[in-house]
Amino acid sequence: MTDRNTSDLLIQVAMRAEALPIIHLLSLKPIGRMDPNLPSELWQGIVHGHCISLVTNGCDPEFDCDRIGTESAAIVAFLALRITRPKLIFNAGTCGGFASQGATIGDIYMPTRFLFHDQRVALPKFDAFAKGEKTTADFPKIRSATNAKHGTCSTGSSLDTTVDEMAFFAAESVTCKDMEAAAIIRVARDFQTPFIALKAVTDLVDHRQTVQEAFLTNLKFATGRLADAVDHAARVFSAV
Ligand code: ADE
């Protein structure tokens, strides 16, 4: 890979529908695939004086939908970090929030604690590895520019929530639930690259409306809010 791909900031987004409002707002240009064997797509542009790369997980050729979830998140993070060598990686996406924790649809979360809620291995050391708990430094300028809420993000590869997971969320004071962040931060650590998650709430996990109905109803609104947050964060990026 050539140096022309190196970037100041890498933004990783799972779904095309989550990425398009950001791509349009930042006027990023399509570059194409990072690797012929992976459907992940790369966009780039100069934004607020910074070279920005955005990658999506891409469309699965067999199932004809975005490759959401932790395995694609980790593979794409590895490749994108290796190619673009950014100073900072954002994972921008949607999440489930909790009404009991004060979340409303369209809120932006910038968690500083990450873990997995669907990985359990009751063996010494592997138990902590499976839970994958990691914390990040706070970035106060980015937090205030995006008006983002604090909290803990828990990651799993399912959109819905089981009764046991609800108990886990309560015990761990989880404030948002997604399908990528804890997988990406693990790879970002391997590259010693600072990591920030910006997550817009599409659904409330502790609400009686089904997650799929809320997600589809609120996706456009939440991703619009997400794009504004990413733009504001990119504006103050040099001040980080
Ligand atoms: N993305 C948006 N809503 C979500 C939820 N409830 N769980 C996991 N990922 C999500």
Short mmCIF file of C-alpha atoms and ligand atoms in Angstrom, two decimals:
data_model
loop_
_atom_site.label_atom_id
_atom_site.label_comp_id
_atom_site.label_asym_id
_atom_site.label_seq_id
_atom_site.Cartn_x
_atom_site.Cartn_y
_atom_site.Cartn_z
CA MET A 1 0.00 0.00 0.00
CA THR A 2 1.17 3.53 -0.75
CA ASP A 3 1.50 6.52 1.53
CA ARG A 4 -1.31 8.31 -0.26
CA ASN A 5 -3.73 6.34 1.92
CA THR A 6 -2.33 7.49 5.26
CA SER A 7 -4.73 9.66 7.22
CA ASP A 8 -4.99 11.86 10.27
CA LEU A 9 -8.31 10.38 11.25
CA LEU A 10 -9.98 7.04 10.44
CA ILE A 11 -13.75 6.71 10.85
CA GLN A 12 -15.07 3.13 10.91
CA VAL A 13 -18.78 2.63 10.30
CA ALA A 14 -20.51 -0.75 10.01
CA MET A 15 -23.49 0.04 7.78
CA ARG A 16 -23.68 2.04 4.56
CA ALA A 17 -26.90 3.69 5.82
CA GLU A 18 -25.03 4.91 8.90
CA ALA A 19 -22.08 6.09 6.77
CA LEU A 20 -23.84 7.93 3.92
CA PRO A 21 -24.94 11.02 5.93
CA ILE A 22 -21.33 11.37 7.16
CA ILE A 23 -19.90 10.88 3.66
CA HIS A 24 -22.22 13.55 2.26
CA LEU A 25 -21.68 16.05 5.07
CA LEU A 26 -17.88 15.72 4.89
CA SER A 27 -17.88 15.49 1.04
CA LEU A 28 -15.72 12.34 1.09
CA LYS A 29 -14.84 10.71 -2.23
CA PRO A 30 -15.09 6.96 -2.93
CA ILE A 31 -11.69 5.25 -3.23
CA GLY A 32 -12.92 1.65 -3.56
CA ARG A 33 -12.07 -1.55 -1.78
CA MET A 34 -9.05 -1.79 0.52
CA ASP A 35 -8.62 -5.45 -0.44
CA PRO A 36 -10.13 -7.47 -3.31
CA ASN A 37 -11.15 -10.25 -0.91
CA LEU A 38 -13.08 -8.00 1.46
CA PRO A 39 -16.24 -5.99 0.64
CA SER A 40 -15.18 -3.15 2.95
CA GLU A 41 -15.19 0.22 1.15
CA LEU A 42 -12.98 3.26 1.66
CA TRP A 43 -13.79 6.98 1.23
CA GLN A 44 -11.35 9.84 1.74
CA GLY A 45 -11.24 13.62 1.80
CA ILE A 46 -9.63 16.69 3.32
CA VAL A 47 -11.96 17.98 6.01
CA HIS A 48 -11.28 20.96 8.25
CA GLY A 49 -7.64 20.70 7.12
CA HIS A 50 -7.29 17.01 8.02
CA CYS A 51 -6.96 13.97 5.81
CA ILE A 52 -9.89 11.78 6.76
CA SER A 53 -10.56 8.17 5.76
CA LEU A 54 -13.90 6.48 6.30
CA VAL A 55 -14.39 2.72 5.98
CA THR A 56 -17.56 0.66 5.97
CA ASN A 57 -17.70 -3.06 6.65
CA GLY A 58 -19.21 -3.53 3.19
CA CYS A 59 -22.04 -5.61 1.77
CA ASP A 60 -21.90 -9.39 2.19
CA PRO A 61 -22.03 -10.88 -1.34
CA GLU A 62 -23.91 -13.98 -0.21
CA PHE A 63 -26.52 -12.46 2.11
CA ASP A 64 -26.81 -9.04 0.40
CA CYS A 65 -26.70 -6.96 3.58
CA ASP A 66 -24.09 -4.97 5.50
CA ARG A 67 -21.54 -7.07 7.37
CA ILE A 68 -22.50 -5.90 10.86
CA GLY A 69 -21.12 -7.50 14.02
CA THR A 70 -17.84 -8.07 15.75
CA GLU A 71 -15.97 -10.33 13.31
CA SER A 72 -16.19 -7.90 10.39
CA ALA A 73 -15.55 -4.98 12.73
CA ALA A 74 -12.24 -6.51 13.81
CA ILE A 75 -11.11 -7.53 10.31
CA VAL A 76 -11.92 -4.14 8.81
CA ALA A 77 -10.31 -2.30 11.74
CA PHE A 78 -7.11 -4.29 11.28
CA LEU A 79 -6.87 -3.63 7.56
CA ALA A 80 -7.90 0.03 7.74
CA LEU A 81 -5.49 0.77 10.59
CA ARG A 82 -2.67 -0.93 8.71
CA ILE A 83 -3.38 0.97 5.50
CA THR A 84 -4.30 4.42 6.79
CA ARG A 85 -2.10 4.60 9.93
CA PRO A 86 -4.30 7.26 11.54
CA LYS A 87 -3.51 9.37 14.60
CA LEU A 88 -6.99 8.57 15.94
CA ILE A 89 -9.79 6.13 15.09
CA PHE A 90 -13.50 6.90 15.52
CA ASN A 91 -16.06 4.12 15.56
CA ALA A 92 -19.21 5.97 14.46
CA GLY A 93 -22.51 4.12 14.52
CA THR A 94 -25.84 3.52 16.13
CA CYS A 95 -26.65 1.94 19.47
CA GLY A 96 -29.41 0.93 21.79
CA GLY A 97 -29.85 3.25 24.78
CA PHE A 98 -31.62 2.83 28.11
CA ALA A 99 -34.60 5.01 29.09
CA SER A 100 -33.81 4.16 32.72
CA GLN A 101 -30.42 5.86 32.24
CA GLY A 102 -31.98 8.98 30.69
CA ALA A 103 -31.40 8.12 27.01
CA THR A 104 -33.67 9.45 24.27
CA ILE A 105 -33.69 8.64 20.54
CA GLY A 106 -30.95 10.54 18.70
CA ASP A 107 -28.77 11.09 21.78
CA ILE A 108 -25.04 10.81 21.13
CA TYR A 109 -22.91 8.69 23.45
CA MET A 110 -19.14 8.86 23.72
CA PRO A 111 -18.43 6.02 26.16
CA THR A 112 -15.10 5.65 27.93
CA ARG A 113 -15.61 2.04 29.06
CA PHE A 114 -16.16 -0.91 26.72
CA LEU A 115 -16.91 -4.61 27.19
CA PHE A 116 -18.56 -7.62 25.53
CA HIS A 117 -21.85 -8.95 26.90
CA ASP A 118 -22.07 -12.17 24.86
CA GLN A 119 -18.64 -13.70 25.42
CA ARG A 120 -18.34 -15.95 28.46
CA VAL A 121 -15.41 -18.28 29.22
CA ALA A 122 -15.27 -19.51 32.81
CA LEU A 123 -11.53 -20.22 32.85
CA PRO A 124 -8.80 -18.24 34.59
CA LYS A 125 -7.57 -15.31 32.45
CA PHE A 126 -9.85 -16.29 29.55
CA ASP A 127 -12.83 -14.97 31.55
CA ALA A 128 -11.38 -11.44 31.62
CA PHE A 129 -10.22 -11.72 27.99
CA ALA A 130 -13.73 -12.74 26.88
CA LYS A 131 -15.35 -9.85 28.74
CA GLY A 132 -12.73 -7.65 27.12
CA GLU A 133 -13.14 -4.67 29.43
CA LYS A 134 -11.20 -1.61 28.26
CA THR A 135 -11.28 2.05 29.19
CA THR A 136 -10.22 5.07 27.17
CA ALA A 137 -9.09 8.52 28.11
CA ASP A 138 -11.81 11.13 27.82
CA PHE A 139 -11.48 13.73 25.07
CA PRO A 140 -13.20 16.76 26.64
CA LYS A 141 -12.99 18.99 23.55
CA ILE A 142 -14.62 16.33 21.39
CA ARG A 143 -17.19 15.58 24.09
CA SER A 144 -18.24 19.19 24.40
CA ALA A 145 -18.20 19.75 20.60
CA THR A 146 -20.53 16.77 20.11
CA ASN A 147 -22.56 17.26 23.31
CA ALA A 148 -22.03 13.53 23.88
CA LYS A 149 -23.15 11.64 26.95
CA HIS A 150 -20.77 9.61 29.12
CA GLY A 151 -21.03 5.92 29.87
CA THR A 152 -20.22 2.28 29.28
CA CYS A 153 -20.78 0.60 25.92
CA SER A 154 -21.38 -3.14 25.76
CA THR A 155 -20.87 -4.99 22.49
CA GLY A 156 -22.37 -8.21 21.16
CA SER A 157 -23.21 -9.62 17.76
CA SER A 158 -27.02 -9.64 18.28
CA LEU A 159 -29.45 -6.77 17.86
CA ASP A 160 -31.94 -8.04 20.43
CA THR A 161 -31.37 -8.52 24.15
CA THR A 162 -31.84 -11.60 26.33
CA VAL A 163 -33.06 -11.58 29.94
CA ASP A 164 -29.56 -12.55 31.13
CA GLU A 165 -28.04 -9.69 29.13
CA MET A 166 -30.46 -7.25 30.78
CA ALA A 167 -29.14 -8.39 34.16
CA PHE A 168 -25.56 -7.98 32.89
CA PHE A 169 -26.31 -4.43 31.69
CA ALA A 170 -27.75 -3.49 35.09
CA ALA A 171 -24.81 -5.05 36.99
CA GLU A 172 -22.25 -3.29 34.74
CA SER A 173 -24.12 0.07 34.57
CA VAL A 174 -24.17 -0.17 30.76
CA THR A 175 -25.49 2.96 29.05
CA CYS A 176 -25.39 1.90 25.42
CA LYS A 177 -25.33 -1.37 23.49
CA ASP A 178 -23.77 -1.85 20.07
CA MET A 179 -22.28 -4.50 17.78
CA GLU A 180 -18.73 -3.25 17.09
CA ALA A 181 -16.98 -0.98 19.61
CA ALA A 182 -15.35 -3.51 21.95
CA ALA A 183 -14.03 -5.46 18.95
CA ILE A 184 -12.54 -2.37 17.31
CA ILE A 185 -10.91 -0.98 20.45
CA ARG A 186 -9.10 -4.31 20.90
CA VAL A 187 -7.51 -3.91 17.45
CA ALA A 188 -6.86 -0.18 18.00
CA ARG A 189 -4.87 -1.14 21.12
CA ASP A 190 -2.72 -3.49 19.05
CA PHE A 191 -1.89 -0.51 16.81
CA GLN A 192 -1.48 1.83 19.81
CA THR A 193 -4.00 4.14 18.20
CA PRO A 194 -6.32 6.22 20.40
CA PHE A 195 -9.98 5.21 20.01
CA ILE A 196 -13.21 7.16 20.31
CA ALA A 197 -16.73 5.76 19.86
CA LEU A 198 -19.54 8.08 18.82
CA LYS A 199 -22.88 6.28 18.96
CA ALA A 200 -26.35 7.62 18.16
CA VAL A 201 -29.36 6.02 19.87
CA THR A 202 -31.88 4.39 17.51
CA ASP A 203 -33.81 2.38 20.10
CA LEU A 204 -34.35 2.01 23.81
CA VAL A 205 -33.43 -1.44 25.10
CA ASP A 206 -35.78 -1.14 28.10
CA HIS A 207 -38.80 0.00 26.03
CA ARG A 208 -41.72 -2.22 24.98
CA GLN A 209 -41.34 -1.35 21.25
CA THR A 210 -39.36 -4.08 19.47
CA VAL A 211 -35.76 -3.17 18.68
CA GLN A 212 -36.16 -3.88 14.96
CA GLU A 213 -39.22 -1.61 14.68
CA ALA A 214 -37.54 1.23 16.61
CA PHE A 215 -34.27 0.80 14.71
CA LEU A 216 -35.93 1.09 11.29
CA THR A 217 -38.18 3.97 12.37
CA ASN A 218 -35.38 6.04 13.90
CA LEU A 219 -32.38 5.15 11.72
CA LYS A 220 -32.60 8.24 9.46
CA PHE A 221 -33.01 10.68 12.35
CA ALA A 222 -30.26 9.10 14.45
CA THR A 223 -27.75 8.87 11.58
CA GLY A 224 -28.37 12.55 10.80
CA ARG A 225 -27.49 13.36 14.41
CA LEU A 226 -24.47 11.06 14.14
CA ALA A 227 -23.19 12.84 11.02
CA ASP A 228 -23.43 16.23 12.77
CA ALA A 229 -21.53 14.81 15.76
CA VAL A 230 -18.76 13.37 13.57
CA ASP A 231 -18.46 16.70 11.71
CA HIS A 232 -18.19 18.64 14.99
CA ALA A 233 -15.64 16.13 16.32
CA ALA A 234 -13.54 16.40 13.13
CA ARG A 235 -13.58 20.19 13.50
CA VAL A 236 -11.92 20.08 16.93
CA PHE A 237 -9.77 17.05 16.14
CA SER A 238 -6.57 19.13 15.91
CA ALA A 239 -7.21 20.42 19.41
CA VAL A 240 -7.17 16.87 20.86
N1 ADE B 1 -27.46 -0.65 17.09
C1 ADE B 1 -28.57 0.08 17.21
N2 ADE B 1 -29.37 -0.41 18.18
C2 ADE B 1 -28.75 -1.49 18.68
C3 ADE B 1 -29.07 -2.42 19.69
N3 ADE B 1 -30.20 -2.33 20.39
N4 ADE B 1 -28.20 -3.41 19.93
C4 ADE B 1 -27.05 -3.50 19.24
N5 ADE B 1 -26.70 -2.66 18.27
C5 ADE B 1 -27.54 -1.65 18.00
#
